[in-house]
Each structure stands twice: as structure tokens, then as C-alpha cells.
């Protein structure tokens, strides 16, 4: 089979899965809405309202958050040349959370857009700091870098925790920032649309990210403005993380696991992978969310929990496989 | 004559700095003593005997925590050949937080697992030792143990514990959350006498267990090959020391709660202050610096400022910032 053909087949399979999951997501829920009625335009006004106010926004936000955050992970892994780096293992999410807290305390009347802007500023600063640290570290053991990132994230959360403790905001912060789609309603998720232009920018820059991933001097030799490309990547990552944290909450391991699975079967070219990563990310989030809604029906388990469990399981599997391979090679 | 000069030089090279080190150690010890003594007697209103007895428990917990985390971190850093990590990174802290949340969630804040200090301490210790023991087994299952992979596994497990804990905290009744919160941060004030005695016993046992192997630490710091060439039974010694690190960390976490960065801060400050890399000075030095830090922190936070933030949060903050500074400095050198 030719490469193009295989590529098209894989994409089609992902798209079909996404479609099936989307339908499931639309029609699973306490209020009974049957797909047959929807097709035959036999929905009552209340059913239409439920679809428009909660089900469709929930579906859209899951798809956008999944696609955007996975691409953010792909970019970060390419730029730091490390497969274990992602917004969760590099402090980006923690920095965005600190930003949310600062916005809550300093500007209690701020709109969601203003809060996102503040969280974005913090996420950008955090990610930038992490990338600078990585650049300056001499000891580039593949597993040491994410260790530094997680420690860095811990520090940022320590700041967040102490401030939240001081202002008695701990539980509301925990509640708000735990990944959860059940609070998504029309008017409360539109911030996630920033992901759309950012994904387009990522697509335009894809080749440049691939080259930047070959290292500073190599990229510069090929005529690339290395700094500029890195900065574009960081802005995308930070903006996506901030928007997702504010509207959905933390989605642990998403940006880590999805790009890794894709590069496992497709290699390292960002341009060829970006669509796959976006689709698989959306599928992963939707699957986790739908699973959480079904598992203790009519109640639901948050996506933060299902994804935390599935994501850490998959990541451990990757880690152990990689370790086993490393031991064989040695 | 030249013999005399060279002997003097040798004496200065060997004894001179060591005398300086001793003086600096004494200064830190004095500072620690003064802080703790001030903490004991300052701002007492009413019954002296009662207040001092209560505070002696706090002081005991501080001394134990400083000794255990300090010792564990020094050994851990020597074993991993890395001066910016701490044993808490293996996920024990998050497991502790999850356990506290789970107890309140499942059994309520009135169950003995929460209120009875002894039961609570034994339960926490058992769980933490079990988890750390599993990780430790993983570390030694393969011949070629990559420490960083195991640490990363621990960290990932930590993130997993955290997402479960945060889910539970989200659906917890706000009143019960407030009760849980008192144990989510390391506090020295909640320590009860029976738990303190148990912890002291456990820590003493761990210390006795590790003590015969501590003399190899200097050699282990040279790396695996050198240590083996110099006649150290590398695998056996390292196993024993790892076990000690795990026990010390688990018991301290069960006693006072998570203080991730205390050990790191104490060791790094001790290194800077003493500029002596022998473990015979580094171990007591770290203990003394840790005691002074905690004692000074308690004095500052509770007696002088009457802050609303637990001292452990402040220690973690300071330790974290210091960690970043170390990462950047280490990579510059």
C-alpha cells in the first residue's frame, strides 16, 4: 500500500471514530433524546434547547480542547527534543492555574476573556522559563528533563496553594480547575475557539517546527530564524493551555500521550502528524468524557479523573516499554 | 625546614578547613538551639507547664523531621549522583494527600483512622512504606536499574494520585474539606505524643539499619565503577541505603505531612555553608541546618508574625525557589 493511501485510511478511520463518538456524546445523558427523533426533526422544544445549550457545547469543547492541547504537546516535544515533555510535565498548566488564582484575587470582577488573558500571561512566562531552563541544562538525560519540569510545576503549585490557603480559596480552586465538562454551557466555552486559529498557525509553521527540532545550530544553518520559531511555538502552547485550563480545567497527560502514540506509528514529521494528533486528541478526550458519563449513569465521573487514570496508565506503559528497549540496546 | 613547611601546609589543607567547618557547624547548632528555645518560651500566657509540654512535642517533631528528611535527602542525592533532587519526588506526598482525602471521604472525620493519632500514624506509615517498597522493587528488578525512570514512574503515580484526590476533594462537603485541609499540609502542631514516640522508634531503627553503611557514602559518591574498584559490595550497600531512604521519608511524611522541599533546602544550604563534601560533616550539617530552618520558620510564622500560612508551605516555597536557582547555577558551571 502506498504511503499516501495508508495515511488517508488512517485519517478516515480516526475521523469515523470521532464521528461515532460525537453522536454518542450528543445522545448520552439523563434527558432522553433519541437520534431517530433528531433525524426526523421530531424534537420537542425542550429537547432542542438541551441540545443547543449543553450537549452541543460539550461536544464542541471536548473536540477543541482535545485537538488543541494535543497539538500543543506535539509542538513542545518537538521544540525541546524530548518525548516526555508536555503542558502537564513542564509546568505550563500549573502556571496557568496560578494565573487564574491571581485573576480571582486581584480582579474579582474580570470577565472570562480578561481572566484568560491573565492566565495566558502566566502560562507563557512559565513555559518560557521552563524552555530556558532546559536549554541551559547540560545533563540531557531524556527522563531528567520532565523530572525538572514536574519539580518546576510543583513549585508553581506550591505558590498557588499557599496563596489560595491564605485567601481560603482552596476548594473553589480545586473544583474549578479539575478537568470537567459537566459545567460547560453555551456562553461559557467559546474561549476555546482561540484553538482554531492557533491550530492553523501551527499547521503553517509545522515544517519550521520540524527543523527547529533538529537543534539551534542546525536550524540556523538551514536559514531558519530559530528564536522566532521557538517563540511562536511557545505562544501557541501557552494560549491553548490557558484557554483549556479556564474553560475545562486540567486534562492530565493529554498533550503527553497523544503525540507519542502518533509518532510511534508515523515518525517525527510535524506536518504529516499534525492532523492525526488533532483527531486522536479529540477522540481521546471524547472517549474519556463519554466513558465518565456512562460508567455510573445517571451520575458522572469527571473527565479529569478518567483521563488521569487512562493517561497515567498509558504513559507508564510507554515508559516501561521504552525502558525495556533501552535495556536491550545496552 | 622544608619538611616543617610542607607539614604546615598539609595541616592547613586538612585541618584548617575542617576547623572552620567545625566552627560553622557549631554556629548553626547554636542558632537552631536559640530558635527552638525561643519558640518554647515566647508568648506564653497562663499555664507554663502545659504550654511548654505542648511545645516540647512540636520541638520533638521538628527535630525528628529535620533529622529524617535531611538524612534521607543526603543519602538519596549521593545514590542518584544528583544534587537537585529529593526523595519526596517519588510520589509519597501525593499518596499521603490522597490517603487523607480518602479516609475522610469513605469513613468520615469521626472515624478512629482520622481522630486516633496512633491508628492514623500506623495506617499512613503502612500505606506509604508499601507503595515505596513496590517502587523500590521495580528499581532492583532489572540488572541495569535506571534511577531516573523509576523516579519518573513515581512522579507519574503522584500525578495520578493527585487527580483522584482532587476529584474527591471536589465532591467533598465543604466542612469536611476544611477538616481534611488541616492534614494536607505538613503541620507540627497536630503531632500527638504516641505518634511521636512511634515515629521516633521507627526512625531510630531505620537509622541503626543504615548506620553501618554510611561510611561507604563518600566512596559511593565517586560513582559505581570507582566504588566497586575500591572494594565496596556495591549492590548490597546501595539496596540497604535505598531502603533506609524510603523508610525515613515514609515515616516523616506519615508523622507531619508532606514537606517536599525541606530536605533539598537543608542539604543545599549545608553544602554551601560547609563547603565540605564528606558525609561525616554533611549529614550532621544538614540535620542542624534543617532544624534551624524549621525552628526559625516556626518562630517567625507562629510567634512573631502570627501568620495564617503553615510553616511547611513557606519552607516548600523557599525550597522550590532555591531549587530553580540550583538548576540554573548548576547548568552555568
Short mmCIF file of N, CA, C and O in Angstrom, two decimals, chain A residues 84 88-89 132-133 136-139 141-144 146-148 150-152 154-155 158-159 161-163 165-166 168 170-171 174-176 178-180 252-253 256 300-302 304-305 307-309 311-313 315-316 319-320 323 326-327 330, chain B residues 82 84-86 89 138 142 144 146 148-149 151-153 155-157 159-160 162-167 169-175 177-178 181 184-185 260-261 264 307-310 313 316-317 319-321 323-324 327-333:
data_model
loop_
_atom_site.label_atom_id
_atom_site.label_comp_id
_atom_site.label_asym_id
_atom_site.label_seq_id
_atom_site.Cartn_x
_atom_site.Cartn_y
_atom_site.Cartn_z
N UNK A 84 9.03 13.28 26.54
CA UNK A 84 8.30 13.25 27.81
C UNK A 84 7.83 14.63 28.24
O UNK A 84 7.38 14.82 29.36
N UNK A 88 1.57 19.37 30.85
CA UNK A 88 1.48 18.92 32.26
C UNK A 88 2.84 18.64 32.86
O UNK A 88 3.00 18.77 34.07
N UNK A 89 3.80 18.21 32.06
CA UNK A 89 5.10 17.88 32.66
C UNK A 89 6.09 19.03 32.52
O UNK A 89 7.27 18.83 32.73
N UNK A 132 13.80 27.85 28.85
CA UNK A 132 15.12 28.41 29.13
C UNK A 132 15.92 27.48 30.04
O UNK A 132 17.11 27.25 29.84
N UNK A 133 15.26 26.94 31.05
CA UNK A 133 15.95 26.02 31.96
C UNK A 133 16.47 24.82 31.18
O UNK A 133 17.63 24.42 31.31
N UNK A 136 19.48 25.44 29.20
CA UNK A 136 20.72 25.66 29.96
C UNK A 136 21.20 24.41 30.67
O UNK A 136 22.33 24.38 31.15
N UNK A 137 20.36 23.39 30.75
CA UNK A 137 20.78 22.17 31.43
C UNK A 137 21.76 21.41 30.55
O UNK A 137 21.52 21.21 29.35
N UNK A 138 22.85 21.00 31.13
CA UNK A 138 23.84 20.28 30.35
C UNK A 138 23.49 18.81 30.29
O UNK A 138 23.73 18.13 29.29
N UNK A 139 22.91 18.31 31.36
CA UNK A 139 22.69 16.88 31.53
C UNK A 139 21.36 16.51 30.88
O UNK A 139 20.31 16.65 31.47
N UNK A 141 19.69 13.87 29.94
CA UNK A 141 19.04 12.57 30.01
C UNK A 141 17.53 12.74 29.74
O UNK A 141 16.89 13.60 30.30
N UNK A 142 17.01 11.89 28.84
CA UNK A 142 15.63 12.08 28.38
C UNK A 142 14.63 12.10 29.52
O UNK A 142 13.63 12.79 29.45
N UNK A 143 14.89 11.34 30.58
CA UNK A 143 13.92 11.33 31.67
C UNK A 143 14.22 12.37 32.74
O UNK A 143 13.42 12.58 33.63
N UNK A 144 15.38 13.01 32.64
CA UNK A 144 15.70 14.02 33.65
C UNK A 144 14.94 15.32 33.37
O UNK A 144 14.50 15.99 34.30
N UNK A 146 11.85 15.95 32.01
CA UNK A 146 10.50 16.04 32.58
C UNK A 146 10.49 16.04 34.10
O UNK A 146 9.60 16.61 34.73
N UNK A 147 11.51 15.43 34.71
CA UNK A 147 11.63 15.47 36.16
C UNK A 147 11.80 16.91 36.62
O UNK A 147 11.14 17.36 37.56
N UNK A 148 12.67 17.63 35.94
CA UNK A 148 12.85 19.04 36.26
C UNK A 148 11.54 19.80 36.02
O UNK A 148 11.12 20.61 36.83
N UNK A 150 8.47 18.64 36.12
CA UNK A 150 7.47 18.33 37.14
C UNK A 150 7.80 19.01 38.46
O UNK A 150 6.91 19.49 39.17
N UNK A 151 9.10 19.06 38.79
CA UNK A 151 9.51 19.77 40.00
C UNK A 151 9.16 21.25 39.87
O UNK A 151 8.65 21.88 40.80
N UNK A 152 9.44 21.79 38.69
CA UNK A 152 9.13 23.20 38.42
C UNK A 152 7.63 23.43 38.60
O UNK A 152 7.19 24.39 39.25
N UNK A 154 5.66 21.66 40.44
CA UNK A 154 5.37 21.55 41.87
C UNK A 154 5.61 22.87 42.58
O UNK A 154 4.86 23.24 43.48
N UNK A 155 6.68 23.55 42.20
CA UNK A 155 6.99 24.82 42.85
C UNK A 155 5.89 25.82 42.57
O UNK A 155 5.39 26.49 43.47
N UNK A 158 3.04 25.09 44.55
CA UNK A 158 3.23 25.44 45.96
C UNK A 158 2.87 26.91 46.18
O UNK A 158 2.21 27.26 47.15
N UNK A 159 3.28 27.76 45.24
CA UNK A 159 2.91 29.18 45.34
C UNK A 159 1.39 29.31 45.29
O UNK A 159 0.78 29.96 46.14
N UNK A 161 -0.90 27.15 45.96
CA UNK A 161 -1.55 26.61 47.15
C UNK A 161 -1.43 27.57 48.32
O UNK A 161 -2.41 27.80 49.03
N UNK A 162 -0.24 28.14 48.52
CA UNK A 162 -0.09 28.98 49.70
C UNK A 162 -0.95 30.23 49.58
O UNK A 162 -1.55 30.68 50.55
N UNK A 163 -1.03 30.78 48.37
CA UNK A 163 -1.87 31.97 48.20
C UNK A 163 -3.34 31.61 48.38
O UNK A 163 -4.09 32.30 49.08
N UNK A 165 -4.56 29.20 50.09
CA UNK A 165 -4.76 28.90 51.50
C UNK A 165 -5.02 30.19 52.27
O UNK A 165 -5.93 30.29 53.07
N UNK A 166 -4.19 31.19 51.97
CA UNK A 166 -4.27 32.48 52.64
C UNK A 166 -5.65 33.10 52.42
O UNK A 166 -6.22 33.71 53.31
N UNK A 168 -8.40 31.44 51.51
CA UNK A 168 -9.48 30.47 51.69
C UNK A 168 -10.15 30.10 50.37
O UNK A 168 -11.36 29.93 50.30
N UNK A 170 -9.08 27.49 48.49
CA UNK A 170 -8.52 26.22 48.08
C UNK A 170 -9.54 25.32 47.40
O UNK A 170 -9.32 24.81 46.31
N UNK A 171 -10.68 25.15 48.06
CA UNK A 171 -11.62 24.20 47.47
C UNK A 171 -12.23 24.74 46.18
O UNK A 171 -12.44 23.99 45.22
N UNK A 174 -9.69 24.07 43.53
CA UNK A 174 -9.66 22.66 43.17
C UNK A 174 -10.85 22.32 42.28
O UNK A 174 -10.72 21.69 41.23
N UNK A 175 -12.02 22.79 42.70
CA UNK A 175 -13.23 22.49 41.95
C UNK A 175 -13.17 23.05 40.54
O UNK A 175 -13.49 22.40 39.57
N UNK A 176 -12.75 24.30 40.44
CA UNK A 176 -12.74 24.95 39.15
C UNK A 176 -11.75 24.30 38.19
O UNK A 176 -12.00 24.13 37.00
N UNK A 178 -10.37 21.30 38.21
CA UNK A 178 -10.39 19.88 37.95
C UNK A 178 -11.08 19.68 36.60
O UNK A 178 -12.18 20.17 36.39
N UNK A 179 -10.43 18.96 35.71
CA UNK A 179 -10.98 18.80 34.35
C UNK A 179 -12.38 18.23 34.36
O UNK A 179 -12.61 17.15 34.89
N UNK A 180 -13.33 18.97 33.79
CA UNK A 180 -14.73 18.57 33.92
C UNK A 180 -15.54 19.27 32.83
O UNK A 180 -15.47 20.49 32.69
N UNK A 252 -4.97 16.01 32.48
CA UNK A 252 -3.62 15.50 32.68
C UNK A 252 -3.22 14.53 31.58
O UNK A 252 -4.04 13.74 31.12
N UNK A 253 -1.98 14.62 31.14
CA UNK A 253 -1.35 13.66 30.24
C UNK A 253 -1.82 13.70 28.80
O UNK A 253 -1.29 12.99 27.96
N UNK A 256 0.75 14.74 26.42
CA UNK A 256 1.90 13.84 26.51
C UNK A 256 1.64 12.56 25.73
O UNK A 256 2.44 12.13 24.91
N UNK A 300 -22.12 11.16 36.94
CA UNK A 300 -20.98 11.08 36.04
C UNK A 300 -19.66 11.32 36.76
O UNK A 300 -19.58 11.98 37.79
N UNK A 301 -18.63 10.69 36.22
CA UNK A 301 -17.28 10.85 36.72
C UNK A 301 -16.61 11.89 35.83
O UNK A 301 -16.79 11.87 34.62
N UNK A 302 -15.83 12.80 36.44
CA UNK A 302 -15.27 13.88 35.63
C UNK A 302 -14.21 13.35 34.67
O UNK A 302 -13.58 12.32 34.91
N UNK A 304 -11.43 14.68 34.17
CA UNK A 304 -10.12 14.78 34.82
C UNK A 304 -9.72 13.46 35.46
O UNK A 304 -8.57 13.04 35.42
N UNK A 305 -10.70 12.77 36.02
CA UNK A 305 -10.42 11.51 36.70
C UNK A 305 -10.20 10.38 35.68
O UNK A 305 -9.19 9.67 35.74
N UNK A 307 -9.40 10.57 32.62
CA UNK A 307 -8.19 10.80 31.84
C UNK A 307 -6.95 10.63 32.70
O UNK A 307 -5.93 10.13 32.22
N UNK A 308 -7.05 11.03 33.96
CA UNK A 308 -5.91 10.84 34.86
C UNK A 308 -5.55 9.36 34.96
O UNK A 308 -4.38 8.98 34.91
N UNK A 309 -6.57 8.53 35.05
CA UNK A 309 -6.32 7.09 35.19
C UNK A 309 -5.81 6.50 33.88
O UNK A 309 -4.75 5.87 33.81
N UNK A 311 -4.67 8.07 31.20
CA UNK A 311 -3.45 8.73 30.73
C UNK A 311 -2.22 8.25 31.48
O UNK A 311 -1.20 7.92 30.87
N UNK A 312 -2.33 8.16 32.81
CA UNK A 312 -1.13 7.75 33.54
C UNK A 312 -0.82 6.29 33.25
O UNK A 312 0.35 5.90 33.17
N UNK A 313 -1.89 5.48 33.05
CA UNK A 313 -1.65 4.08 32.68
C UNK A 313 -0.89 3.97 31.36
O UNK A 313 0.12 3.28 31.27
N UNK A 315 0.89 6.22 29.88
CA UNK A 315 2.22 6.81 29.98
C UNK A 315 3.19 5.83 30.66
O UNK A 315 4.33 5.67 30.22
N UNK A 316 2.72 5.18 31.71
CA UNK A 316 3.57 4.19 32.38
C UNK A 316 3.97 3.08 31.41
O UNK A 316 5.12 2.65 31.37
N UNK A 319 6.62 4.27 29.16
CA UNK A 319 7.88 4.41 29.90
C UNK A 319 8.55 3.05 30.07
O UNK A 319 9.75 2.89 29.85
N UNK A 320 7.74 2.05 30.46
CA UNK A 320 8.31 0.72 30.71
C UNK A 320 8.78 0.08 29.40
O UNK A 320 9.84 -0.55 29.35
N UNK A 323 11.92 1.70 28.43
CA UNK A 323 12.98 1.25 29.33
C UNK A 323 13.46 -0.15 28.93
O UNK A 323 14.65 -0.44 28.89
N UNK A 326 15.53 0.15 25.90
CA UNK A 326 16.85 0.71 26.25
C UNK A 326 17.75 -0.36 26.86
O UNK A 326 18.93 -0.45 26.56
N UNK A 327 17.15 -1.24 27.69
CA UNK A 327 17.94 -2.26 28.35
C UNK A 327 18.45 -3.28 27.32
O UNK A 327 19.57 -3.77 27.41
N UNK A 330 21.42 -1.83 25.38
CA UNK A 330 22.66 -1.65 26.11
C UNK A 330 23.45 -2.96 26.22
O UNK A 330 22.91 -4.02 26.11
N UNK B 82 23.00 13.24 42.09
CA UNK B 82 22.30 14.41 41.63
C UNK B 82 22.01 15.29 42.84
O UNK B 82 21.47 14.82 43.83
N UNK B 84 20.11 18.04 42.99
CA UNK B 84 18.93 18.90 42.99
C UNK B 84 17.63 18.11 43.16
O UNK B 84 16.56 18.65 43.00
N UNK B 85 17.74 16.83 43.48
CA UNK B 85 16.51 16.06 43.67
C UNK B 85 16.30 15.72 45.14
O UNK B 85 17.22 15.80 45.93
N UNK B 86 15.08 15.34 45.46
CA UNK B 86 14.77 14.93 46.83
C UNK B 86 13.89 13.68 46.79
O UNK B 86 13.15 13.50 45.83
N UNK B 89 10.12 13.23 45.59
CA UNK B 89 9.60 13.23 44.23
C UNK B 89 9.02 11.89 43.83
O UNK B 89 8.36 11.79 42.81
N UNK B 138 10.83 -2.45 41.93
CA UNK B 138 10.92 -2.16 40.50
C UNK B 138 12.35 -1.70 40.16
O UNK B 138 12.92 -2.05 39.14
N UNK B 142 15.42 -5.12 37.39
CA UNK B 142 16.33 -5.27 36.26
C UNK B 142 17.76 -5.03 36.74
O UNK B 142 18.00 -4.28 37.67
N UNK B 144 20.10 -3.56 35.16
CA UNK B 144 20.57 -2.22 34.79
C UNK B 144 19.52 -1.21 35.25
O UNK B 144 18.67 -0.81 34.48
N UNK B 146 17.79 1.97 35.93
CA UNK B 146 17.86 3.39 35.62
C UNK B 146 17.04 4.16 36.66
O UNK B 146 15.82 4.09 36.69
N UNK B 148 16.41 7.25 37.02
CA UNK B 148 15.52 8.31 36.58
C UNK B 148 14.18 7.77 36.11
O UNK B 148 13.14 8.39 36.30
N UNK B 149 14.21 6.59 35.48
CA UNK B 149 12.94 6.01 35.03
C UNK B 149 12.07 5.70 36.24
O UNK B 149 10.87 5.99 36.25
N UNK B 151 12.18 7.12 39.16
CA UNK B 151 11.71 8.39 39.73
C UNK B 151 10.54 8.92 38.92
O UNK B 151 9.55 9.40 39.47
N UNK B 152 10.65 8.81 37.60
CA UNK B 152 9.59 9.30 36.75
C UNK B 152 8.31 8.50 36.97
O UNK B 152 7.22 9.07 37.02
N UNK B 153 8.47 7.20 37.13
CA UNK B 153 7.30 6.37 37.43
C UNK B 153 6.65 6.87 38.72
O UNK B 153 5.43 7.02 38.79
N UNK B 155 6.80 9.84 39.98
CA UNK B 155 6.17 11.14 39.75
C UNK B 155 4.84 11.00 39.03
O UNK B 155 3.87 11.70 39.34
N UNK B 156 4.79 10.10 38.05
CA UNK B 156 3.55 9.89 37.31
C UNK B 156 2.49 9.34 38.25
O UNK B 156 1.34 9.79 38.26
N UNK B 157 2.90 8.37 39.07
CA UNK B 157 1.98 7.84 40.06
C UNK B 157 1.47 8.99 40.93
O UNK B 157 0.29 9.06 41.28
N UNK B 159 1.09 12.15 40.10
CA UNK B 159 0.09 12.91 39.35
C UNK B 159 -1.24 12.17 39.34
O UNK B 159 -2.31 12.77 39.46
N UNK B 160 -1.17 10.86 39.21
CA UNK B 160 -2.38 10.05 39.22
C UNK B 160 -3.09 10.17 40.57
O UNK B 160 -4.30 10.45 40.63
N UNK B 162 -2.91 12.53 42.56
CA UNK B 162 -3.40 13.89 42.68
C UNK B 162 -4.74 14.04 41.96
O UNK B 162 -5.64 14.70 42.47
N UNK B 163 -4.88 13.42 40.77
CA UNK B 163 -6.13 13.64 40.06
C UNK B 163 -7.27 12.91 40.76
O UNK B 163 -8.40 13.43 40.78
N UNK B 164 -6.99 11.78 41.36
CA UNK B 164 -8.05 11.12 42.14
C UNK B 164 -8.40 11.98 43.36
O UNK B 164 -9.58 12.22 43.67
N UNK B 165 -7.35 12.47 44.06
CA UNK B 165 -7.60 13.26 45.26
C UNK B 165 -8.38 14.52 44.92
O UNK B 165 -9.31 14.89 45.65
N UNK B 166 -8.04 15.16 43.81
CA UNK B 166 -8.73 16.41 43.50
C UNK B 166 -10.18 16.13 43.12
O UNK B 166 -11.07 16.94 43.39
N UNK B 167 -10.43 14.97 42.50
CA UNK B 167 -11.82 14.61 42.22
C UNK B 167 -12.60 14.45 43.52
O UNK B 167 -13.71 14.97 43.67
N UNK B 169 -11.85 15.70 46.45
CA UNK B 169 -11.96 16.99 47.15
C UNK B 169 -13.07 17.84 46.55
O UNK B 169 -13.72 18.61 47.24
N UNK B 170 -13.25 17.68 45.23
CA UNK B 170 -14.25 18.47 44.54
C UNK B 170 -15.65 18.12 45.05
O UNK B 170 -16.49 19.00 45.21
N UNK B 171 -15.90 16.82 45.30
CA UNK B 171 -17.25 16.44 45.70
C UNK B 171 -17.39 16.33 47.21
O UNK B 171 -18.43 15.95 47.71
N UNK B 172 -16.34 16.70 47.94
CA UNK B 172 -16.39 16.62 49.40
C UNK B 172 -17.24 17.78 49.94
O UNK B 172 -17.25 18.87 49.38
N UNK B 173 -17.94 17.50 51.01
CA UNK B 173 -18.67 18.54 51.72
C UNK B 173 -17.69 19.61 52.19
O UNK B 173 -16.64 19.28 52.71
N UNK B 174 -18.03 20.91 51.99
CA UNK B 174 -17.07 21.97 52.34
C UNK B 174 -16.55 21.88 53.79
O UNK B 174 -15.38 22.15 54.05
N UNK B 175 -17.43 21.50 54.72
CA UNK B 175 -16.96 21.37 56.11
C UNK B 175 -15.91 20.28 56.24
O UNK B 175 -14.88 20.45 56.90
N UNK B 177 -14.10 19.20 53.88
CA UNK B 177 -12.89 19.64 53.18
C UNK B 177 -12.01 20.46 54.11
O UNK B 177 -10.79 20.30 54.14
N UNK B 178 -12.65 21.33 54.90
CA UNK B 178 -11.88 22.15 55.84
C UNK B 178 -11.13 21.26 56.83
O UNK B 178 -9.97 21.52 57.17
N UNK B 181 -8.25 19.64 55.10
CA UNK B 181 -7.20 20.60 54.80
C UNK B 181 -6.15 20.67 55.90
O UNK B 181 -4.97 20.85 55.62
N UNK B 184 -3.58 18.27 55.00
CA UNK B 184 -2.98 18.26 53.67
C UNK B 184 -1.65 18.99 53.67
O UNK B 184 -0.85 18.84 52.76
N UNK B 185 -1.42 19.79 54.67
CA UNK B 185 -0.14 20.49 54.78
C UNK B 185 0.60 19.95 55.98
O UNK B 185 -0.01 19.59 56.97
N UNK B 260 7.83 18.67 50.84
CA UNK B 260 8.63 18.23 49.70
C UNK B 260 10.04 18.79 49.69
O UNK B 260 11.00 18.07 49.46
N UNK B 261 10.16 20.06 49.94
CA UNK B 261 11.44 20.70 49.64
C UNK B 261 12.32 20.95 50.86
O UNK B 261 13.37 21.55 50.73
N UNK B 264 15.77 19.15 50.48
CA UNK B 264 16.56 19.78 49.42
C UNK B 264 17.17 21.09 49.91
O UNK B 264 18.36 21.36 49.73
N UNK B 307 1.06 34.26 61.45
CA UNK B 307 0.66 34.09 60.07
C UNK B 307 -0.47 33.08 59.96
O UNK B 307 -0.66 32.25 60.82
N UNK B 308 -1.18 33.14 58.83
CA UNK B 308 -2.23 32.14 58.62
C UNK B 308 -1.73 30.98 57.76
O UNK B 308 -2.45 30.04 57.51
N UNK B 309 -0.49 31.04 57.29
CA UNK B 309 0.02 30.01 56.40
C UNK B 309 0.89 29.04 57.19
O UNK B 309 1.72 29.48 57.99
N UNK B 310 0.70 27.73 57.00
CA UNK B 310 1.55 26.79 57.74
C UNK B 310 3.02 26.95 57.35
O UNK B 310 3.33 27.31 56.21
N UNK B 313 4.34 25.28 54.17
CA UNK B 313 4.10 25.90 52.87
C UNK B 313 5.23 26.89 52.57
O UNK B 313 5.74 26.96 51.45
N UNK B 316 8.37 25.00 51.74
CA UNK B 316 8.27 24.48 50.38
C UNK B 316 8.52 25.56 49.35
O UNK B 316 9.20 25.34 48.35
N UNK B 317 7.97 26.73 49.60
CA UNK B 317 8.15 27.84 48.67
C UNK B 317 9.61 28.21 48.56
O UNK B 317 10.19 28.26 47.47
N UNK B 319 12.15 26.48 49.44
CA UNK B 319 12.90 25.37 48.87
C UNK B 319 12.75 25.28 47.37
O UNK B 319 13.69 25.02 46.63
N UNK B 320 11.54 25.52 46.89
CA UNK B 320 11.29 25.46 45.46
C UNK B 320 12.06 26.51 44.69
O UNK B 320 12.70 26.22 43.68
N UNK B 321 12.01 27.72 45.19
CA UNK B 321 12.73 28.79 44.52
C UNK B 321 14.23 28.48 44.51
O UNK B 321 14.92 28.65 43.51
N UNK B 323 15.53 25.58 44.54
CA UNK B 323 15.75 24.50 43.58
C UNK B 323 15.99 25.07 42.18
O UNK B 323 16.92 24.68 41.48
N UNK B 324 15.14 26.03 41.81
CA UNK B 324 15.30 26.63 40.48
C UNK B 324 16.66 27.30 40.36
O UNK B 324 17.36 27.16 39.35
N UNK B 327 19.22 24.68 39.76
CA UNK B 327 19.20 24.15 38.39
C UNK B 327 19.96 25.10 37.47
O UNK B 327 20.81 24.69 36.68
N UNK B 328 19.66 26.39 37.61
CA UNK B 328 20.27 27.36 36.70
C UNK B 328 21.75 27.51 36.99
O UNK B 328 22.57 27.60 36.09
N UNK B 329 22.11 27.49 38.27
CA UNK B 329 23.52 27.67 38.61
C UNK B 329 24.33 26.46 38.16
O UNK B 329 25.40 26.59 37.59
N UNK B 330 23.77 25.27 38.41
CA UNK B 330 24.48 24.04 38.09
C UNK B 330 24.77 23.97 36.59
O UNK B 330 25.80 23.52 36.15
N UNK B 331 23.80 24.45 35.79
CA UNK B 331 23.99 24.34 34.35
C UNK B 331 24.92 25.42 33.84
O UNK B 331 25.43 25.32 32.73
N UNK B 332 25.14 26.46 34.64
CA UNK B 332 26.08 27.50 34.21
C UNK B 332 27.51 27.06 34.41
O UNK B 332 28.38 27.37 33.62
N UNK B 333 27.74 26.31 35.47
CA UNK B 333 29.10 25.98 35.87
C UNK B 333 29.77 25.09 34.82
O UNK B 333 29.12 24.41 34.05
#
